[in-house]
Backbone as a chain_set.jsonl record, in Angstrom:
{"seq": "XXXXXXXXXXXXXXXXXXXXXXXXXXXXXXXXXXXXXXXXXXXXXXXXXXXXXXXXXXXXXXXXXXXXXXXXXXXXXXXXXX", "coords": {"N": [[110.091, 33.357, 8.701], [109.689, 34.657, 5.526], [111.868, 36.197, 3.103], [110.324, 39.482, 2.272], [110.332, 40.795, -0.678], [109.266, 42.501, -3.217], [107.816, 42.463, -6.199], [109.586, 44.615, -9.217], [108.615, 47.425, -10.627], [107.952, 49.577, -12.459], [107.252, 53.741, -12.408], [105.195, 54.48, -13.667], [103.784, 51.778, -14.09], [103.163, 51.472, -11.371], [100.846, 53.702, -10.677], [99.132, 53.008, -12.862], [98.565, 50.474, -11.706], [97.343, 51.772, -8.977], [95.268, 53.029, -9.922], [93.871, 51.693, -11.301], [93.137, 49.949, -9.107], [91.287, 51.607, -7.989], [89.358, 51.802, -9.727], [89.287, 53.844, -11.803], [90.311, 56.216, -15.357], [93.64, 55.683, -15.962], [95.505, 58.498, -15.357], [98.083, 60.053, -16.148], [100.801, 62.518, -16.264], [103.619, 64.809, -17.229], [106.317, 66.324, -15.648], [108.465, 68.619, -16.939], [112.239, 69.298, -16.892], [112.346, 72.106, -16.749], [110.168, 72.736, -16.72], [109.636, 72.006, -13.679], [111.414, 73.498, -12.644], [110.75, 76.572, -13.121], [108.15, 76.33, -11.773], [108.923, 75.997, -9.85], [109.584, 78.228, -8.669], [107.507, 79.521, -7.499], [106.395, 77.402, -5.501], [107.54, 75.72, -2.642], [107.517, 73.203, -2.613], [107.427, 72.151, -5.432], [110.125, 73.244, -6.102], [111.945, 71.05, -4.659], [111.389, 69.199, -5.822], [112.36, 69.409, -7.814], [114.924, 68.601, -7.493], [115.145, 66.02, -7.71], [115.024, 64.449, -10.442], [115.976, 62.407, -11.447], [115.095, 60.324, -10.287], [113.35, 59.928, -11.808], [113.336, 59.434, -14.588], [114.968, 57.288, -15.768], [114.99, 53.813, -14.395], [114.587, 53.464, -10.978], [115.835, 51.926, -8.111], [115.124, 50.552, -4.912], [116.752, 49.826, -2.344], [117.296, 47.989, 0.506], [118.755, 46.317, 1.765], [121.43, 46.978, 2.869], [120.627, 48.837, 5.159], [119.329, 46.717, 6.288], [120.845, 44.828, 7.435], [123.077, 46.138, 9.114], [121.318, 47.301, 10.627], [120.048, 45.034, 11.306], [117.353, 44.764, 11.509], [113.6, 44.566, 9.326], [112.677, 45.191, 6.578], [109.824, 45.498, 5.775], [106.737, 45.751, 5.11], [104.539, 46.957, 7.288], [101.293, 45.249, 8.227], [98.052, 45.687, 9.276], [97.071, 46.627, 12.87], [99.473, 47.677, 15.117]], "CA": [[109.32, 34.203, 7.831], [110.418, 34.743, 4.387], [112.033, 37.838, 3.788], [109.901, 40.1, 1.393], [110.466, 40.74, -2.079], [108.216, 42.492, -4.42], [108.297, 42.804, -7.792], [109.855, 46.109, -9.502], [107.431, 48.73, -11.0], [108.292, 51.284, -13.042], [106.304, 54.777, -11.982], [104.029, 54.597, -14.042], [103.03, 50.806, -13.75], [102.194, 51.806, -10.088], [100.152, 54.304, -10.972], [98.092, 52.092, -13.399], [97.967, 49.577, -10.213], [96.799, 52.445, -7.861], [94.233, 53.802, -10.726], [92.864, 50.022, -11.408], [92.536, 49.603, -7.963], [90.308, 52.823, -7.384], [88.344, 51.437, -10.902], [89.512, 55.063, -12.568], [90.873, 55.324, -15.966], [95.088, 56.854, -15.718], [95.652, 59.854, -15.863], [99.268, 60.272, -16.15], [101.697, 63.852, -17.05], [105.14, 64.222, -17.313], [106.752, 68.135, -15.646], [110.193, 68.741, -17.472], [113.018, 70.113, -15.582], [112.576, 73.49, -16.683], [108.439, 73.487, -15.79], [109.489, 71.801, -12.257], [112.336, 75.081, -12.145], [109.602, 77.792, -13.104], [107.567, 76.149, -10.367], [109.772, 76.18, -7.808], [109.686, 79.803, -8.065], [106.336, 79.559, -6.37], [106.202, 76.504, -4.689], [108.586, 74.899, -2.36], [107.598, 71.418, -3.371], [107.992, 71.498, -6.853], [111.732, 73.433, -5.588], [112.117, 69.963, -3.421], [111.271, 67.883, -7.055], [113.683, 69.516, -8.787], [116.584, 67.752, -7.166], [114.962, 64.05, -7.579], [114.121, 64.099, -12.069], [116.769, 61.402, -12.15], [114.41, 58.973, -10.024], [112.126, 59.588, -12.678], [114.339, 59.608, -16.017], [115.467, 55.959, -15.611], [114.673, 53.093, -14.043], [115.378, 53.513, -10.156], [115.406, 50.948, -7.319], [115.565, 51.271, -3.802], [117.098, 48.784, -1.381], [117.359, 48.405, 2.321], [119.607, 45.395, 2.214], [122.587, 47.493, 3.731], [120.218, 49.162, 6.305], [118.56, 45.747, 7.186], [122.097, 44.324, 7.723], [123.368, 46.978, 9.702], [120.393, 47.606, 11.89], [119.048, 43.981, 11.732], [115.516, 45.603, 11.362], [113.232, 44.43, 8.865], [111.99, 46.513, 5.862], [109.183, 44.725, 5.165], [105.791, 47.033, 5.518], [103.438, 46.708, 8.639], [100.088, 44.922, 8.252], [97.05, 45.775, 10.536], [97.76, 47.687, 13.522], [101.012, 47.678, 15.775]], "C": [[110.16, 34.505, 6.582], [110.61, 36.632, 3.956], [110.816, 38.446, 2.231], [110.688, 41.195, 0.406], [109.772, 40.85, -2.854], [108.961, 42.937, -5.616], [108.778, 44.22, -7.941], [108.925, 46.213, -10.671], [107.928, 49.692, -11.177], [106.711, 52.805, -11.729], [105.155, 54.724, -12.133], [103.118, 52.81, -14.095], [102.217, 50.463, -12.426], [101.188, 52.911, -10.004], [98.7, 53.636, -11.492], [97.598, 51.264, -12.115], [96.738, 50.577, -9.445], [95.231, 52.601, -8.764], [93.014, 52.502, -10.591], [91.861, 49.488, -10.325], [91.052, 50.564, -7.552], [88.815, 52.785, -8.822], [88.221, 53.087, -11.415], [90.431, 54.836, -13.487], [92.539, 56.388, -15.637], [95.198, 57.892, -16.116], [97.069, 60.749, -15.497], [100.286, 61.861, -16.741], [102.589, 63.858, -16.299], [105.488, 66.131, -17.13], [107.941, 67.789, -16.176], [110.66, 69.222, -16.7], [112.549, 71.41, -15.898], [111.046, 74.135, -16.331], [109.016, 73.172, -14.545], [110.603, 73.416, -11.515], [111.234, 76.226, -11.985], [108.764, 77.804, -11.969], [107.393, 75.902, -9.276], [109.654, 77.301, -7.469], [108.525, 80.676, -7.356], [105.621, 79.007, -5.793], [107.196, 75.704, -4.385], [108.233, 73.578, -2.327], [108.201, 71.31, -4.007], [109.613, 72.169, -6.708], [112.339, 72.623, -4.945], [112.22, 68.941, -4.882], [112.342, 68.558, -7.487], [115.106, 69.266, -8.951], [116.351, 66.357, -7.18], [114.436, 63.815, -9.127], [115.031, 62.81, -11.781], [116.477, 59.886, -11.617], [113.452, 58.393, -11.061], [112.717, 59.403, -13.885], [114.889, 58.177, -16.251], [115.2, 54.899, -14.858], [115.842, 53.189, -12.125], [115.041, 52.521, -8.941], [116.136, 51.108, -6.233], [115.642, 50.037, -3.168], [117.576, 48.925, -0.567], [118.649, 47.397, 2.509], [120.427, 45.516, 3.261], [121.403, 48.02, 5.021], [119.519, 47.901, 7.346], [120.038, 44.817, 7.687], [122.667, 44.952, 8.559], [122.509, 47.075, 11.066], [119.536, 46.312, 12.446], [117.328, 44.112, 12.112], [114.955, 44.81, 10.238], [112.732, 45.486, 7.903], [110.236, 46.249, 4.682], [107.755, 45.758, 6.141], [104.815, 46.53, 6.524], [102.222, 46.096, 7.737], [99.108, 45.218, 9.065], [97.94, 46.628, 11.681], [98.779, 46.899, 14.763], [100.59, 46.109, 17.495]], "O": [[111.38, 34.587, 6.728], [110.014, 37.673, 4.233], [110.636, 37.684, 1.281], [111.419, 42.135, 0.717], [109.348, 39.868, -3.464], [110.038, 43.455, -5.911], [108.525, 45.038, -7.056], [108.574, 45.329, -11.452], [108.319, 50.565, -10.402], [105.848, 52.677, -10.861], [104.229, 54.829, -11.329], [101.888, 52.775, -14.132], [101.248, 49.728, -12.235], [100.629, 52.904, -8.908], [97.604, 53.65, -10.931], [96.481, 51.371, -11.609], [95.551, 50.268, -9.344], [94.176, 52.281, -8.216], [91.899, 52.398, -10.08], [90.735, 48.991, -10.321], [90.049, 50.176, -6.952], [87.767, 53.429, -8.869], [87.094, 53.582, -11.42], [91.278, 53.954, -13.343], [92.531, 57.536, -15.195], [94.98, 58.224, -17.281], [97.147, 61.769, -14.812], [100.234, 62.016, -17.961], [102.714, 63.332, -15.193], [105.165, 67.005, -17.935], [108.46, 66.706, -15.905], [110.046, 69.685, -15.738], [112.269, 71.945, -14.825], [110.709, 75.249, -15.928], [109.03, 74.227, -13.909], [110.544, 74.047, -10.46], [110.908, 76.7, -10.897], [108.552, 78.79, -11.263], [106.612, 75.707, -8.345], [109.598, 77.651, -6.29], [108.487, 81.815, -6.89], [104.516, 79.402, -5.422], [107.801, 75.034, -5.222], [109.077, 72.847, -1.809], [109.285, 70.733, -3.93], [110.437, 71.476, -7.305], [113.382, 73.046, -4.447], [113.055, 68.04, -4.957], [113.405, 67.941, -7.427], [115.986, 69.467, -9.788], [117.174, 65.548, -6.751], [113.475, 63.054, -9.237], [114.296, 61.871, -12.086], [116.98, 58.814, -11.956], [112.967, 57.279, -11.259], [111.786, 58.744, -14.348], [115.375, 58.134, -17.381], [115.077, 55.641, -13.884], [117.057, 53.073, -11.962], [113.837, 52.311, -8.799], [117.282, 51.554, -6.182], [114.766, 49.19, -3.339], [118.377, 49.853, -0.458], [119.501, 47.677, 3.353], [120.473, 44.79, 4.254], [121.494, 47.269, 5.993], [119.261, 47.95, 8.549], [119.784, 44.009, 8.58], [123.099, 44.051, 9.278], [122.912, 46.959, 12.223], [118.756, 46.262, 13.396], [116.514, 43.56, 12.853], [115.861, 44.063, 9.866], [112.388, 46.585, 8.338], [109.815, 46.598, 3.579], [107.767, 46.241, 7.274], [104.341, 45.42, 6.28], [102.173, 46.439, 6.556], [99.529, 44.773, 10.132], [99.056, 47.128, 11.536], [98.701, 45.727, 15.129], [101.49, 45.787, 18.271]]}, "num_chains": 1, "name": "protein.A"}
């Protein structure tokens, strides 16, 4: 089986995907740190975002390599059921 490998996607190009898919048009907004601070102060979510802007601020990419090497697991996403 070949190992899987998708393309990289900014945030917002998965967004557009998701939107396209649902035939709606984007409807994209951007919290700054200091709205996601204010609205931590009355929701522990956005107090949970306010330690991850720097996934969003730059281009970020996530790889299993080391965990699929390590655990010899696959990180490749389920299809249909188990």
């Amino acid at each position: 089986m070949a190992p899987f490998r998708p393309r990289s996607r900014s945030g917002r190009q998965f967004l557009e995907l998701l939107f396209e898919e649902a035939r709606m048009p984007p409807k994209v907004a951007v919290a700054s740190r200091p709205m996601l601070r204010i609205g931590g102060l009355f929701n522990p979510l956005l107090r949970e975002l306010n330690e991850t802007p720097y996934q969003f601020e730059r281009p970020f990419v996530s790889d299993a390599s080391k965990f699929q090497a390590a655990s010899g697991r696959s990180s490749r996403p389920r299809t249909g059921p188990r």
